[in-house]
Amino acid sequence: MFATRFDPSASQNGSQKVADKKARLLGKLKRKNRNHDSTKETQKNNELPTEDMDGDSEMKDAYSENQSGENQVDKSSDEQTLKRKRNGSDSDSDSISDSSSDSESESESDGETKAVLDEETKMTHSSIISRFKNAMEKQPNPDTEETEMDMEIEPIELKDVAPLPQFKLPRDKHLYSQSYKNKSLDWLTKPAYYDTSITKPFQDFQPSIHSIIMKNLKNEFKAENAFSVQVTLIQELLKDIIRGKLDPKPRGDYLINAATGSGKTLSYLVPIVQYIVGSSSEIRIKDSGIQSIIIVPTKPLVHQVYADALKLTKGTDINVMALKSGGDVSISDERKKIGSKLVDILITTPGRIVEHLDILDVKALRFLVVDEADRLLNQNFQDWCDLVMDKIETTYNAENEGLDLKFKLRCIKLVLSATLTTNSEKLTHLRLFRPRLVIVNSESTSELYQLPRTLDEKYLRIPEKLSYFKPLILLRFFQWIDKSGFLYNNSGLIFTKSNESSIRLNKLLNIMADKFGMGTQLSIGSINSMMDNQERAKMLKKFDTNGGILICTDLLSRGINLNSIKFVINYDLPGSTKEYIHRIGRTARAGNIGSAVTLCYGDGEFKWFKKVVYSGQQINRNGKNIVDIKFVKDRAEAEENADKETEEKTDVFELNLTDGEKQIYEECLKSL
């Protein structure tokens, strides 16, 4: 009925008994292990050879002493164990003398010892064992795994991914106007074609051209009749200028694709000057700001357009400025002049205008001209296009805020090139407004590029093994005369692939001309982008006046208008169809006669030339074919094997290099 009362002394005595029992059992187990080890050592020592044991008396004595010492230790440990047993329990005192009872007690003590050790191991590692059991229970059973795989997999219901609901865009006026302007690209697929044979006197234009401009056209440019591109663009722009005075509704932009040498520069300069000058009864505000910006790709083209603008504005108060990097005027002086708002027409390269964009005032801008647009859009230096268009659009929106789209003033963009790109992604950067694509071509065909009517194309195919003598072959070509009696030794351009090639070829040709006694017949010079503006302008003026041979790079392939150029030779092949058109377009300009010759060494260059020239059938040659100049080493042998009728109509280039000529050529290369 009553609970057992807790006795602290009893608990201490119980724990002490357990500890004593544990120590006694552990001692007995150690003694047993020691006896077992000594028995093994005794057996090993007994198995030793008798010869060794008899021969070493000292080893025998040590062995016997060791055995006696161990026996004494064992006896002492046994006596201590017996004393502990007598003190621990009185009931076990009678069983000590009995040997059989000793063996039974030893076996019982061994079992108790193992049980205690197992219990301690379980208590010490219980947490580890429990975690191990949990982990083993989580492992998959290989027997049940096969059965689960055999079970049929329930089909998963597939659902379509529905788009997330989107908010409607706000009907912002600016966004609406942009989508309205670029809602269709039909103007790219439906261009307006104009025949290249159309000409018209400037005095018959309606609306009429200002008298000062007419005078400058006649005296400075010696031009009385307008070419096809001039007739098309000048008349349309003059009509837009007159309509803009009565109706401020914005006009569309123009994209002009016309052949090289067709007069594109005057086609946009005449309307711009006409707009700035106005009629004689009007008073012009001189400090209104920049009214026209003309962007061209190269510095030589800046100088050329600047010179033409000065000629056309002669006798007027129009201020024309050209941004010339590396010229006499520093950047700080240019910024002061631009900030004075006294500049009417600004001619620049894209990189130069970006430097002055922060102070540029375009409030009065009415014309933006992008000449050689395909090259400008391809290079896109410093992201000039987006920066300039952002400047114009920001000013346009700020100045016309609150006005309706139909009555906002905006500048007309004129985009011109002989190889105008039709890539809508690149044209998008110009942010065109109601663009009109005008192609000046002889017929309404799919051919986009137009060559001058008076241009003759030829090519010379030379074996590849003679490419080592390429400069010597060019020197011999200067002495060649074709069937029409034309001599290729004066007023010609030689196009190379790089500045280094042009400089090296110029030096080598001058050395060879002296060695072969042709120094008095040839005047060879070089022009490249490494020269400064003054030196380049001086070289061009000398060539235009005195003639000679001018070795150049693609720097001169665009926009250079020199009517004195009679032929062009592609010493190195052009990189594309567009570059080929621009190179050969330096001759046969403004109705003059010209010839273009391409040198092809080996089958590889000839295949590339065919790919460039006939690529996609994009070039309109006005019904002409490319003439193949026949290459022979022995003219007499070639004439015997050739048909006389075809031989009389075919141009033949004979090249029979002697050992003496080859030796002189080697000496020239060493002296270079």
CSV table of N, CA, C and O in Angstrom, one decimal, residues 433-482:
chain,number,residue,atom,x,y,z
A,433,PHE,N,10.3,59.3,-92.8
A,433,PHE,CA,8.9,59.7,-92.7
A,433,PHE,C,8.3,59.7,-94.1
A,433,PHE,O,8.8,60.4,-95.0
A,434,ARG,N,7.4,58.8,-94.4
A,434,ARG,CA,6.7,58.7,-95.7
A,434,ARG,C,7.8,58.6,-96.8
A,434,ARG,O,7.8,59.4,-97.7
A,435,PRO,N,8.7,57.7,-96.8
A,435,PRO,CA,9.8,57.7,-97.7
A,435,PRO,C,9.4,57.3,-99.2
A,435,PRO,O,8.4,56.6,-99.4
A,436,ARG,N,10.1,57.8,-100.1
A,436,ARG,CA,9.9,57.5,-101.5
A,436,ARG,C,11.2,57.1,-102.1
A,436,ARG,O,12.2,57.8,-102.1
A,437,LEU,N,11.2,55.9,-102.7
A,437,LEU,CA,12.4,55.3,-103.2
A,437,LEU,C,12.4,55.6,-104.7
A,437,LEU,O,11.5,55.2,-105.5
A,438,VAL,N,13.5,56.3,-105.2
A,438,VAL,CA,13.6,56.6,-106.6
A,438,VAL,C,14.9,55.9,-107.1
A,438,VAL,O,16.0,56.1,-106.6
A,439,ILE,N,14.7,55.2,-108.2
A,439,ILE,CA,15.8,54.4,-108.8
A,439,ILE,C,16.0,55.0,-110.2
A,439,ILE,O,15.0,54.9,-111.1
A,440,VAL,N,17.1,55.6,-110.5
A,440,VAL,CA,17.4,56.1,-111.8
A,440,VAL,C,18.1,55.0,-112.6
A,440,VAL,O,19.3,54.7,-112.4
A,441,ASN,N,17.3,54.4,-113.5
A,441,ASN,CA,17.8,53.2,-114.3
A,441,ASN,C,17.2,53.3,-115.7
A,441,ASN,O,16.3,54.1,-116.0
A,442,SER,N,17.9,52.6,-116.6
A,442,SER,CA,17.4,52.7,-118.0
A,442,SER,C,16.1,52.1,-118.2
A,442,SER,O,15.3,52.5,-119.1
A,443,GLU,N,15.8,51.0,-117.4
A,443,GLU,CA,14.5,50.3,-117.6
A,443,GLU,C,14.0,50.0,-116.2
A,443,GLU,O,14.7,49.9,-115.2
A,444,SER,N,12.7,49.7,-116.1
A,444,SER,CA,12.1,49.2,-114.9
A,444,SER,C,12.3,47.7,-114.7
A,444,SER,O,11.4,46.9,-115.0
A,445,THR,N,13.5,47.4,-114.4
A,445,THR,CA,13.9,46.0,-114.2
A,445,THR,C,14.3,45.7,-112.7
A,445,THR,O,14.2,46.6,-111.9
A,446,SER,N,14.6,44.5,-112.5
A,446,SER,CA,15.0,44.1,-111.1
A,446,SER,C,16.4,44.5,-110.8
A,446,SER,O,16.8,44.3,-109.6
A,447,GLU,N,17.2,45.0,-111.8
A,447,GLU,CA,18.6,45.3,-111.5
A,447,GLU,C,18.6,46.7,-110.8
A,447,GLU,O,18.1,47.7,-111.2
A,448,LEU,N,19.2,46.6,-109.6
A,448,LEU,CA,19.2,47.8,-108.7
A,448,LEU,C,20.4,48.7,-109.0
A,448,LEU,O,20.2,49.9,-108.8
A,449,TYR,N,21.5,48.2,-109.5
A,449,TYR,CA,22.7,49.0,-109.6
A,449,TYR,C,22.9,49.4,-111.1
A,449,TYR,O,22.7,48.5,-112.0
A,450,GLN,N,23.3,50.6,-111.4
A,450,GLN,CA,23.3,51.2,-112.7
A,450,GLN,C,24.8,51.6,-113.0
A,450,GLN,O,25.4,52.3,-112.2
A,451,LEU,N,25.3,51.2,-114.1
A,451,LEU,CA,26.6,51.7,-114.6
A,451,LEU,C,26.5,52.7,-115.6
A,451,LEU,O,25.5,52.8,-116.3
A,452,PRO,N,27.5,53.6,-115.7
A,452,PRO,CA,27.4,54.7,-116.8
A,452,PRO,C,27.3,54.1,-118.2
A,452,PRO,O,27.9,53.0,-118.5
A,453,ARG,N,26.6,54.7,-119.0
A,453,ARG,CA,26.4,54.2,-120.4
A,453,ARG,C,27.7,54.2,-121.2
A,453,ARG,O,27.9,53.4,-122.1
A,454,THR,N,28.6,55.1,-120.9
A,454,THR,CA,29.9,55.3,-121.7
A,454,THR,C,31.0,54.5,-121.1
A,454,THR,O,32.2,54.7,-121.5
A,455,LEU,N,30.8,53.6,-120.2
A,455,LEU,CA,31.8,52.8,-119.5
A,455,LEU,C,32.0,51.5,-120.2
A,455,LEU,O,31.0,50.8,-120.5
A,456,ASP,N,33.3,51.1,-120.5
A,456,ASP,CA,33.6,49.8,-121.1
A,456,ASP,C,34.3,48.9,-120.0
A,456,ASP,O,35.3,49.4,-119.4
A,457,GLU,N,33.9,47.7,-119.8
A,457,GLU,CA,34.5,46.8,-118.8
A,457,GLU,C,35.3,45.7,-119.5
A,457,GLU,O,34.8,45.1,-120.4
A,458,LYS,N,36.5,45.5,-118.9
A,458,LYS,CA,37.4,44.5,-119.4
A,458,LYS,C,38.0,43.7,-118.3
A,458,LYS,O,38.1,44.2,-117.2
A,459,TYR,N,38.5,42.5,-118.6
A,459,TYR,CA,39.3,41.8,-117.6
A,459,TYR,C,40.4,41.0,-118.3
A,459,TYR,O,40.3,40.6,-119.5
A,460,LEU,N,41.5,40.8,-117.6
A,460,LEU,CA,42.7,40.1,-118.1
A,460,LEU,C,43.0,38.9,-117.2
A,460,LEU,O,43.3,39.1,-116.0
A,461,ARG,N,42.9,37.7,-117.7
A,461,ARG,CA,43.1,36.5,-117.0
A,461,ARG,C,44.5,36.0,-117.2
A,461,ARG,O,44.9,35.7,-118.3
A,462,ILE,N,45.3,36.0,-116.1
A,462,ILE,CA,46.8,35.6,-116.2
A,462,ILE,C,47.0,34.4,-115.4
A,462,ILE,O,46.4,34.2,-114.3
A,463,PRO,N,47.9,33.5,-115.8
A,463,PRO,CA,48.2,32.2,-115.1
A,463,PRO,C,48.8,32.6,-113.7
A,463,PRO,O,49.5,33.6,-113.5
A,464,GLU,N,48.4,31.7,-112.7
A,464,GLU,CA,48.8,32.0,-111.4
A,464,GLU,C,50.3,31.9,-111.1
A,464,GLU,O,50.8,32.6,-110.2
A,465,LYS,N,51.0,31.1,-111.9
A,465,LYS,CA,52.4,31.0,-111.7
A,465,LYS,C,53.2,32.3,-112.0
A,465,LYS,O,54.4,32.4,-111.6
A,466,LEU,N,52.5,33.2,-112.7
A,466,LEU,CA,53.2,34.5,-113.0
A,466,LEU,C,52.8,35.6,-112.0
A,466,LEU,O,53.2,36.8,-112.2
A,467,SER,N,52.1,35.2,-110.9
A,467,SER,CA,51.8,36.2,-109.9
A,467,SER,C,53.0,36.8,-109.2
A,467,SER,O,52.9,37.9,-108.7
A,468,TYR,N,54.1,36.1,-109.2
A,468,TYR,CA,55.3,36.7,-108.7
A,468,TYR,C,55.8,38.0,-109.4
A,468,TYR,O,56.4,38.9,-108.8
A,469,PHE,N,55.5,38.0,-110.7
A,469,PHE,CA,55.9,39.2,-111.5
A,469,PHE,C,54.7,40.1,-111.7
A,469,PHE,O,54.7,40.8,-112.7
A,470,LYS,N,53.8,40.2,-110.8
A,470,LYS,CA,52.6,41.0,-110.9
A,470,LYS,C,53.0,42.5,-111.1
A,470,LYS,O,52.4,43.2,-112.0
A,471,PRO,N,53.9,43.2,-110.4
A,471,PRO,CA,54.2,44.6,-110.7
A,471,PRO,C,54.8,44.8,-112.1
A,471,PRO,O,54.6,45.8,-112.7
A,472,LEU,N,55.7,43.8,-112.5
A,472,LEU,CA,56.3,43.9,-113.8
A,472,LEU,C,55.2,43.8,-114.9
A,472,LEU,O,55.3,44.5,-115.9
A,473,ILE,N,54.2,42.9,-114.7
A,473,ILE,CA,53.2,42.8,-115.7
A,473,ILE,C,52.3,44.1,-115.8
A,473,ILE,O,51.9,44.5,-116.9
A,474,LEU,N,52.1,44.7,-114.6
A,474,LEU,CA,51.4,46.0,-114.6
A,474,LEU,C,52.2,47.1,-115.4
A,474,LEU,O,51.6,47.8,-116.2
A,475,LEU,N,53.5,47.1,-115.2
A,475,LEU,CA,54.4,48.0,-116.0
A,475,LEU,C,54.3,47.8,-117.5
A,475,LEU,O,54.2,48.7,-118.3
A,476,ARG,N,54.2,46.5,-117.9
A,476,ARG,CA,54.1,46.2,-119.3
A,476,ARG,C,52.7,46.5,-119.8
A,476,ARG,O,52.6,46.9,-121.0
A,477,PHE,N,51.7,46.5,-118.9
A,477,PHE,CA,50.4,46.8,-119.4
A,477,PHE,C,50.2,48.3,-119.7
A,477,PHE,O,49.4,48.7,-120.5
A,478,PHE,N,51.1,49.1,-119.0
A,478,PHE,CA,51.1,50.6,-119.3
A,478,PHE,C,51.5,50.8,-120.8
A,478,PHE,O,51.2,51.9,-121.3
A,479,GLN,N,52.2,49.9,-121.4
A,479,GLN,CA,52.7,50.1,-122.8
A,479,GLN,C,51.7,49.4,-123.8
A,479,GLN,O,52.0,49.5,-125.0
A,480,TRP,N,50.7,48.8,-123.3
A,480,TRP,CA,49.8,48.0,-124.2
A,480,TRP,C,48.8,49.0,-124.8
A,480,TRP,O,48.3,49.9,-124.2
A,481,ILE,N,48.4,48.7,-126.1
A,481,ILE,CA,47.4,49.5,-126.8
A,481,ILE,C,46.3,48.5,-127.2
A,481,ILE,O,46.6,47.5,-127.8
A,482,ASP,N,45.0,48.8,-127.0
A,482,ASP,CA,43.9,47.9,-127.3
A,482,ASP,C,43.5,48.2,-128.8
A,482,ASP,O,44.1,48.9,-129.5
